[in-house]
PDB file of C-alpha atoms in Angstrom:
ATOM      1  CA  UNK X   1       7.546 -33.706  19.448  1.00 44.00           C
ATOM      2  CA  UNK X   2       8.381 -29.849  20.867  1.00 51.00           C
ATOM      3  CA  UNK X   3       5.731 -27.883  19.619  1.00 67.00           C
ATOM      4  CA  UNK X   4       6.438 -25.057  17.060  1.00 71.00           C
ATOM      5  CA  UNK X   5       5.751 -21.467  18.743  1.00 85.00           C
ATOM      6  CA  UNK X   6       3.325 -19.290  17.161  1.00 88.00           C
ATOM      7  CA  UNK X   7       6.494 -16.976  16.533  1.00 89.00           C
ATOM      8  CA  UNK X   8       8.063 -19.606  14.396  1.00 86.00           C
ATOM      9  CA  UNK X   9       5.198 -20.009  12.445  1.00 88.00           C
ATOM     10  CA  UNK X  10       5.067 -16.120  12.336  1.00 91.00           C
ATOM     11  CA  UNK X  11       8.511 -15.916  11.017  1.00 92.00           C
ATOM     12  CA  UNK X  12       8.312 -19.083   8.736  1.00 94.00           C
ATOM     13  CA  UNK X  13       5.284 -17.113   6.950  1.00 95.00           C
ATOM     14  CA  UNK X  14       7.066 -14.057   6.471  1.00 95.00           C
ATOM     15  CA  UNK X  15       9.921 -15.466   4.732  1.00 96.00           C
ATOM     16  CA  UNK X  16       7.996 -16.887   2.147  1.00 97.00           C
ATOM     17  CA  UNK X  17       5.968 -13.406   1.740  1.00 97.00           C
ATOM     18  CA  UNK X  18       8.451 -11.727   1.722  1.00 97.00           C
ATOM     19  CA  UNK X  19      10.712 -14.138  -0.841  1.00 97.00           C
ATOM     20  CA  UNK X  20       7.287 -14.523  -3.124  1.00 97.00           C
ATOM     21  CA  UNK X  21       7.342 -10.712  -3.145  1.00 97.00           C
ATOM     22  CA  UNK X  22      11.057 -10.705  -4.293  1.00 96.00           C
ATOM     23  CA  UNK X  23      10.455 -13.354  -7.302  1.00 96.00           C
ATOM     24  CA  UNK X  24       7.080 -11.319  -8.297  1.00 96.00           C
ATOM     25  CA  UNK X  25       8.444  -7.824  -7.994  1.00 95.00           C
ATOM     26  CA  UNK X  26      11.984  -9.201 -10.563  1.00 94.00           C
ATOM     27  CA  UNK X  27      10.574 -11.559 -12.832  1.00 93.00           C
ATOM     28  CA  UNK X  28       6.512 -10.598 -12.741  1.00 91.00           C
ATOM     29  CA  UNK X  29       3.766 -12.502 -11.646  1.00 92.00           C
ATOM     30  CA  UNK X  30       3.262 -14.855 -14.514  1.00 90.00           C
ATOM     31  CA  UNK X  31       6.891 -15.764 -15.301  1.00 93.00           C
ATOM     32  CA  UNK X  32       7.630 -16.834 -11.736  1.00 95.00           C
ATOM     33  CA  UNK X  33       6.759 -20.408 -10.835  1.00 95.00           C
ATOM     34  CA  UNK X  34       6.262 -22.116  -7.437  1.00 96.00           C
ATOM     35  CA  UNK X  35       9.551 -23.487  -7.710  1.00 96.00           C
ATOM     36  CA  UNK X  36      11.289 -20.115  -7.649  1.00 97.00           C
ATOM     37  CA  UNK X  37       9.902 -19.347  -4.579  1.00 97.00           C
ATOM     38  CA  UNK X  38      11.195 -22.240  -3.076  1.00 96.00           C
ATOM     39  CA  UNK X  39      14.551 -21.391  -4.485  1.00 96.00           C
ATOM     40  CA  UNK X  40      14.440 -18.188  -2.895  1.00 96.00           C
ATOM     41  CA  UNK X  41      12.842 -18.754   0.326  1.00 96.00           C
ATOM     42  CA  UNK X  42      15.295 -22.692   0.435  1.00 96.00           C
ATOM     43  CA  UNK X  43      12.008 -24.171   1.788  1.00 94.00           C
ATOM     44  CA  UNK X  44      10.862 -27.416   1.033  1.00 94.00           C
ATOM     45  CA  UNK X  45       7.214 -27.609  -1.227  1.00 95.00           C
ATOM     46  CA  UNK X  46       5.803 -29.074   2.299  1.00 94.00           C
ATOM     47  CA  UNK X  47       7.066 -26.219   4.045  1.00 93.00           C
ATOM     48  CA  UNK X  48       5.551 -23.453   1.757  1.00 95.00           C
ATOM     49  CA  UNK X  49       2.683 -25.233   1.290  1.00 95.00           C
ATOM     50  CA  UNK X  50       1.683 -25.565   4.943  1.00 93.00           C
ATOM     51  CA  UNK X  51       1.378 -21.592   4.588  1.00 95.00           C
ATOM     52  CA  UNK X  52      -0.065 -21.313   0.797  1.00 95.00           C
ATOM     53  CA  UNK X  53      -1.629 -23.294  -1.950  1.00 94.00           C
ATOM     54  CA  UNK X  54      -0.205 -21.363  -4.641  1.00 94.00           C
ATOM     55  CA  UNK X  55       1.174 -18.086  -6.305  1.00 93.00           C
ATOM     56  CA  UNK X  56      -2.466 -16.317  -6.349  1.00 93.00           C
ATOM     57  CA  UNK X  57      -2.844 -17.255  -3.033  1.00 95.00           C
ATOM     58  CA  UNK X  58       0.759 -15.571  -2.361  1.00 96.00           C
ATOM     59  CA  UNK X  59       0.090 -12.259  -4.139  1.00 94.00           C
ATOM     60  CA  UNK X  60      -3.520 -12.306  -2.917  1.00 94.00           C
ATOM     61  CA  UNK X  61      -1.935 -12.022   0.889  1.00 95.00           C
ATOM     62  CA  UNK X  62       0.962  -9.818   0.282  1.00 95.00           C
ATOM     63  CA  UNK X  63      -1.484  -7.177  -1.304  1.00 94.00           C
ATOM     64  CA  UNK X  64      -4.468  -7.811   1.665  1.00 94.00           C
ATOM     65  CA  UNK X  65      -1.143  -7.414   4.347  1.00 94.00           C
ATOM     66  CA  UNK X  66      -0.162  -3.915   2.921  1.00 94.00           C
ATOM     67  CA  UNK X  67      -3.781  -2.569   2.007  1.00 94.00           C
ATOM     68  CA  UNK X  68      -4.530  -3.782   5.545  1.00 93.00           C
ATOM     69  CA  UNK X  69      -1.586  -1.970   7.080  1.00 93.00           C
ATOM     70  CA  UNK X  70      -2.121   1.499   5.146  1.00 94.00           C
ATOM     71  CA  UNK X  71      -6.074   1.511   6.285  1.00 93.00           C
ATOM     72  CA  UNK X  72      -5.472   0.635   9.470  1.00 94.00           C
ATOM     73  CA  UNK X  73      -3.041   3.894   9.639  1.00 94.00           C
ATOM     74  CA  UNK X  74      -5.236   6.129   8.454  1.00 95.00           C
ATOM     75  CA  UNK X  75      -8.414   5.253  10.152  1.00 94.00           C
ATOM     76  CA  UNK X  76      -5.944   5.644  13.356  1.00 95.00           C
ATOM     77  CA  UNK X  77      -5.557   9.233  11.999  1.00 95.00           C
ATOM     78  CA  UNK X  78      -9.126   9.864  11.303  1.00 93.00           C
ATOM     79  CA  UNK X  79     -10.059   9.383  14.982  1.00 94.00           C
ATOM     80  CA  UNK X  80      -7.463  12.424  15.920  1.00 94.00           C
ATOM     81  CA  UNK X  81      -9.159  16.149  16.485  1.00 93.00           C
ATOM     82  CA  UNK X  82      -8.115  17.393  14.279  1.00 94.00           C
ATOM     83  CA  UNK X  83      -6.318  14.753  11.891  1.00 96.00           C
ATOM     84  CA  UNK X  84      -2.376  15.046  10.814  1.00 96.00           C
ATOM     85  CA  UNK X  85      -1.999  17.340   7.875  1.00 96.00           C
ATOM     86  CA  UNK X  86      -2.144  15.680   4.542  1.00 96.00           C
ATOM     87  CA  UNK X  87       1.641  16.050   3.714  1.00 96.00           C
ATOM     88  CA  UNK X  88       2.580  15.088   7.151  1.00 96.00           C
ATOM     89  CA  UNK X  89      -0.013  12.122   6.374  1.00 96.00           C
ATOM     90  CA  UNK X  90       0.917  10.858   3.829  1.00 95.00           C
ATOM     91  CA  UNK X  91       4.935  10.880   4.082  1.00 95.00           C
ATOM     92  CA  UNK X  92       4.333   9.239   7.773  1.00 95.00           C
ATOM     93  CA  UNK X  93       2.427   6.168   6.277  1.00 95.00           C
ATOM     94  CA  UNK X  94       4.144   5.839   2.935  1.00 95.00           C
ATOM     95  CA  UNK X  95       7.337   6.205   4.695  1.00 95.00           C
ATOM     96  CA  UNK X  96       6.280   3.341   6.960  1.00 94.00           C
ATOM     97  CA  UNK X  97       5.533   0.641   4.778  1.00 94.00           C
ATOM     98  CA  UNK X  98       8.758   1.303   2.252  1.00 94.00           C
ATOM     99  CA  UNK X  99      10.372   0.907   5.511  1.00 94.00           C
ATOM    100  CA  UNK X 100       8.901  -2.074   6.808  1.00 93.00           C
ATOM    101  CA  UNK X 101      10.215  -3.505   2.918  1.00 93.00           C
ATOM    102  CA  UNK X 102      13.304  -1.745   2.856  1.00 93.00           C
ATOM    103  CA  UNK X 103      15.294  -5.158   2.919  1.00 93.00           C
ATOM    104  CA  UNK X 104      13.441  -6.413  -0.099  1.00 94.00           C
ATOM    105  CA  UNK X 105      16.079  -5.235  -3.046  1.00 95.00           C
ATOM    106  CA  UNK X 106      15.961  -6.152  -6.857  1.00 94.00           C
ATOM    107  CA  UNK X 107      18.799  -4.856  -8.612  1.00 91.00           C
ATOM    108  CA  UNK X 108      19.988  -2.463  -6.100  1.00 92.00           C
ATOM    109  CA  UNK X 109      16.750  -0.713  -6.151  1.00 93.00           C
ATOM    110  CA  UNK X 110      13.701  -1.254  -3.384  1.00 94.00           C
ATOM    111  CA  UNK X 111      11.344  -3.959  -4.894  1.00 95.00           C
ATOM    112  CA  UNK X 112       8.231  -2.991  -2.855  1.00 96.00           C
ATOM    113  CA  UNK X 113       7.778   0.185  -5.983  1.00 95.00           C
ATOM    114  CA  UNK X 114       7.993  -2.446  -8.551  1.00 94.00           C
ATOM    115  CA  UNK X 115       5.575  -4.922  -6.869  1.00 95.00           C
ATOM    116  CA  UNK X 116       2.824  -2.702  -7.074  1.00 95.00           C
ATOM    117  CA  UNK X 117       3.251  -2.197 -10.771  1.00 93.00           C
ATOM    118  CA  UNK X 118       3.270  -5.910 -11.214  1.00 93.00           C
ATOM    119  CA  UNK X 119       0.011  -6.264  -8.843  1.00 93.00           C
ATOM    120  CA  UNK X 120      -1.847  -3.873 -11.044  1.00 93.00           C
ATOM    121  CA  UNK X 121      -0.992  -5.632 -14.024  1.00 91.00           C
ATOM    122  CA  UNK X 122      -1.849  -8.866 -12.743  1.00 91.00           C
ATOM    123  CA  UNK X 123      -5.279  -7.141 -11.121  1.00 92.00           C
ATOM    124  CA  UNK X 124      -6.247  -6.472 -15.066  1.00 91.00           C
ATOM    125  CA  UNK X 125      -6.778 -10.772 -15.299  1.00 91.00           C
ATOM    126  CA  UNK X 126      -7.174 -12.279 -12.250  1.00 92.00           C
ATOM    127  CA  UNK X 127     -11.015 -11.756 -10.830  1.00 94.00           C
ATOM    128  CA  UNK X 128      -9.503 -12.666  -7.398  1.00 91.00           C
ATOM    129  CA  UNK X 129      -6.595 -10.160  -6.404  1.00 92.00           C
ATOM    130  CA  UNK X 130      -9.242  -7.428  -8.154  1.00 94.00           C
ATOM    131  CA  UNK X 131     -11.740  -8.168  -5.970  1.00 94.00           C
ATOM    132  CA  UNK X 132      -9.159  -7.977  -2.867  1.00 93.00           C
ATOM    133  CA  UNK X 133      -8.146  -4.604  -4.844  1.00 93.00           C
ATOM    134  CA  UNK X 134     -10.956  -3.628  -4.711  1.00 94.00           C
ATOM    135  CA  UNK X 135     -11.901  -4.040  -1.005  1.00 94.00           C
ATOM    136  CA  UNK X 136      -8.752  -3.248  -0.094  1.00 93.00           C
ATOM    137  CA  UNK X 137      -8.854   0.028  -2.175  1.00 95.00           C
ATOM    138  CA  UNK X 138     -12.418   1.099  -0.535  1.00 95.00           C
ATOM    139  CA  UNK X 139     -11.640   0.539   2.101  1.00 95.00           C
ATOM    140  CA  UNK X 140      -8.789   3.392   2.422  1.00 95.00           C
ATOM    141  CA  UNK X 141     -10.711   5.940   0.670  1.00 96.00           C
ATOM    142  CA  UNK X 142     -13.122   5.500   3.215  1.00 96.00           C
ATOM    143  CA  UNK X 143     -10.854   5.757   6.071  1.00 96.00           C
ATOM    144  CA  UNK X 144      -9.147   9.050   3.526  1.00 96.00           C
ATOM    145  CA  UNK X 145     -13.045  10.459   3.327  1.00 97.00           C
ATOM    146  CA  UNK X 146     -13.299  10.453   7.393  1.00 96.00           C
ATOM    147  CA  UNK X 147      -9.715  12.092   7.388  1.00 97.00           C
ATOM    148  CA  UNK X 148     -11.409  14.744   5.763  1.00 97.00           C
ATOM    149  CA  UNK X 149     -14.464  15.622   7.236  1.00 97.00           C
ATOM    150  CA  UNK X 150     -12.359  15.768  10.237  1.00 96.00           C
ATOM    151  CA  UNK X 151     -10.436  18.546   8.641  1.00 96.00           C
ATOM    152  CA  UNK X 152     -13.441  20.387   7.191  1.00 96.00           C
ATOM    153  CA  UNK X 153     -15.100  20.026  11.064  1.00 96.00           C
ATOM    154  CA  UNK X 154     -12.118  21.628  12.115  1.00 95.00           C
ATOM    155  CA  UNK X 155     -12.442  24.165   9.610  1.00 95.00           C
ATOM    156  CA  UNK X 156      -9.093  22.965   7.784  1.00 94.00           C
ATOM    157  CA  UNK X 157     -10.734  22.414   4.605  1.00 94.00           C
ATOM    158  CA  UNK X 158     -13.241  23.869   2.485  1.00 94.00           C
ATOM    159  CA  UNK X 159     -16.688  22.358   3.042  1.00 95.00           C
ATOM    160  CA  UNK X 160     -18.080  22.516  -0.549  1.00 95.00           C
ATOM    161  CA  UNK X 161     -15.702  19.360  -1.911  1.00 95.00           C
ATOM    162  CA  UNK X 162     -16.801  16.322  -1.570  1.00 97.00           C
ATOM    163  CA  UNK X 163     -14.959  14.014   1.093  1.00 97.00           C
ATOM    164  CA  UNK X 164     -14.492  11.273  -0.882  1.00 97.00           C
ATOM    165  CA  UNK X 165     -12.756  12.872  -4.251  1.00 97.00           C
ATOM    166  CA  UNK X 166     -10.227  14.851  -1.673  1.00 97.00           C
ATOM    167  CA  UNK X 167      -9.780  10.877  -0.778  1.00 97.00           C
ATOM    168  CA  UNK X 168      -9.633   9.492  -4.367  1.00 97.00           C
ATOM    169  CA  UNK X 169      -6.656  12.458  -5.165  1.00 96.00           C
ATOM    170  CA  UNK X 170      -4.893  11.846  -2.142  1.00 95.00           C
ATOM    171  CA  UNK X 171      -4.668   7.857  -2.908  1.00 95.00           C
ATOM    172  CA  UNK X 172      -3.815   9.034  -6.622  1.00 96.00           C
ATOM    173  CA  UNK X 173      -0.621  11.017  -5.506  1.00 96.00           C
ATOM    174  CA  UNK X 174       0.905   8.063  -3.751  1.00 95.00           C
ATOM    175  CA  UNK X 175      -0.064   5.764  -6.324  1.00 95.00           C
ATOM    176  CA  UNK X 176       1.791   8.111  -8.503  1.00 96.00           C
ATOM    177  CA  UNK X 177       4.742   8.720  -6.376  1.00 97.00           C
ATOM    178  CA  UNK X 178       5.037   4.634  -6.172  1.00 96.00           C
ATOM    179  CA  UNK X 179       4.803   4.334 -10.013  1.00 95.00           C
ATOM    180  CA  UNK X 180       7.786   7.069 -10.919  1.00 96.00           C
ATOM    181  CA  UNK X 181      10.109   5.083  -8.670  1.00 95.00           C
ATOM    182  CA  UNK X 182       9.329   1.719 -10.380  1.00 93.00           C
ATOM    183  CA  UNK X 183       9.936   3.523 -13.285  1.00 93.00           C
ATOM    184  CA  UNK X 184      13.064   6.135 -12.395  1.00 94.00           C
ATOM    185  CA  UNK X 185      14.478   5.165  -9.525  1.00 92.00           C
ATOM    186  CA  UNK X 186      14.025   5.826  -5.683  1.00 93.00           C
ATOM    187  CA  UNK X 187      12.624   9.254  -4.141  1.00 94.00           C
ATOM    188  CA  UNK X 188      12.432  10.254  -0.518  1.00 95.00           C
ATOM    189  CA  UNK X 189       9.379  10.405   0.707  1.00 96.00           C
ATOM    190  CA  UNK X 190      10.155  14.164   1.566  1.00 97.00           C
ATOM    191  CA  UNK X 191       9.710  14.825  -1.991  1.00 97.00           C
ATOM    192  CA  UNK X 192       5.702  13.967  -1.835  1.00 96.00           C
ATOM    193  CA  UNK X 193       5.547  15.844   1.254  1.00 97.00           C
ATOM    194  CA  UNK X 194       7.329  19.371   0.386  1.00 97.00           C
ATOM    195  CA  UNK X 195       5.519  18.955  -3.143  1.00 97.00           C
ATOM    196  CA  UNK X 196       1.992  18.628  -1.264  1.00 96.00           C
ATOM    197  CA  UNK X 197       2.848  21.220   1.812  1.00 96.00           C
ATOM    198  CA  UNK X 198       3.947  24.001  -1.996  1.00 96.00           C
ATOM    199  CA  UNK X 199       0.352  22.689  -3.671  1.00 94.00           C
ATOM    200  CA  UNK X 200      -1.228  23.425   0.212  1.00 92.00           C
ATOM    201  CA  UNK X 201       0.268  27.079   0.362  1.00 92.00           C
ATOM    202  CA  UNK X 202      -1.331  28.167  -2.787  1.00 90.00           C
ATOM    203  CA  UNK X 203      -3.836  30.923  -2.072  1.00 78.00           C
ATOM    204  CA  UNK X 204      -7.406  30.957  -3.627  1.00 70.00           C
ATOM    205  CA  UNK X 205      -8.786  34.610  -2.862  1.00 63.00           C
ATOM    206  CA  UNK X 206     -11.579  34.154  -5.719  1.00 57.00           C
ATOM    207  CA  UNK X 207     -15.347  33.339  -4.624  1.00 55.00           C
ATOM    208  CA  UNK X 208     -15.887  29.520  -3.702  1.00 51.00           C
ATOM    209  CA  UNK X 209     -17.195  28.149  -6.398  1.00 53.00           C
ATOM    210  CA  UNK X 210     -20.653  26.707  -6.737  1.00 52.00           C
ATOM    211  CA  UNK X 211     -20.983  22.927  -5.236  1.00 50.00           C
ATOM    212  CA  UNK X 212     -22.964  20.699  -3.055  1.00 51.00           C
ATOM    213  CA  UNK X 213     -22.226  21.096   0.316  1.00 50.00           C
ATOM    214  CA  UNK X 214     -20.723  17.773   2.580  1.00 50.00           C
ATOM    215  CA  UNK X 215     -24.042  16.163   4.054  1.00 47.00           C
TER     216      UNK X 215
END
């Protein structure tokens, strides 16, 4: 028997992520069943199972696969001197992975936006995919709090904030930006980035206020 190439089996896995993600992001998590997959994917139960034992082991990947690929961008950006602006940031990397799921469509509109929703949602009662959240989730805002001691060492940024809730806001604008086009439809990914690069241009010429300094 011709053995099957690790790029088959790359492929073959991809498919079914990327069909789980389609039956998840248009019917929900809860209302989609094993068998849709299969439907979608037109693998056999052997096939898909080879890969996954079930739908929480399907969302659990597809969320560790995107968290993964976000951190892994920005901790590349935190080891620049000094880092990539925020706006320029952020629309690079969110631009990036709508791209990389720019073939996954639900009724004419990108399904990656309406995934996420549907991963939250499924976060509030499933112990598992929170706890992959979770890590997941940390471990950006770590990689975010680097970015910006690298721009308050470069003396981008104010010192007296504290790393990590510039990191916590900058996650919460994307998170936003993802949740408006589940809800109203797509955006570019210019219109985060010329709405951060206006908030960025607003001058402060009042005294710093009081705060503990990073360190």
């Amino acid at each position: 028997m011709a053995r099957v190439s690790q790029e088959h089996l790359d492929a073959r896995r991809r498919q079914i992520l990327d069909g789980a993600a389609l039956c998840f992001a248009r019917n929900g998590f809860h209302a989609t069943s094993m068998q849709d997959v299969l439907k979608e994917v037109d693998l056999s139960a052997g096939a898909v199972y080879r890969y996954f034992t079930g739908k929480e082991e399907l969302i659990g990947a597809i969320v560790a696969e995107v968290l993964g690929s976000v951190r892994a961008a920005f901790e590349e950006a935190a080891r620049q001197s000094p880092p990539p602006p925020p706006d320029e940031l952020l629309a690079h990397v969110l631009g990036r992975t709508l791209a990389e799921r720019a073939s996954l469509v639900v009724d004419g509109r990108p399904a990656f936006p309406r995934l996420v929703i549907q991963v939250w949602t499924e976060t509030l009662r499933n112990d598992e995919l929170a706890a992959v959240l979770r890590e997941g989730y940390g471990s950006v805002r770590g990689a975010w709090a680097r970015i910006v001691e690298g721009y308050q060492d470069a003396g981008m940024m104010r010192t007296d904030v504290d790393p990590d809730h510039v990191a916590r806001t900058m996650i919460a604008s994307v998170l936003g930006f993802i949740a408006q086009q589940s809800l109203f439809g797509p955006a570019p990914v210019e219109v985060l980035q010329q709405g951060l690069r206006a908030l960025m241009s607003m001058r402060d010429d009042g005294p710093a206020p009081a705060g503990p300094a990073r360190g």
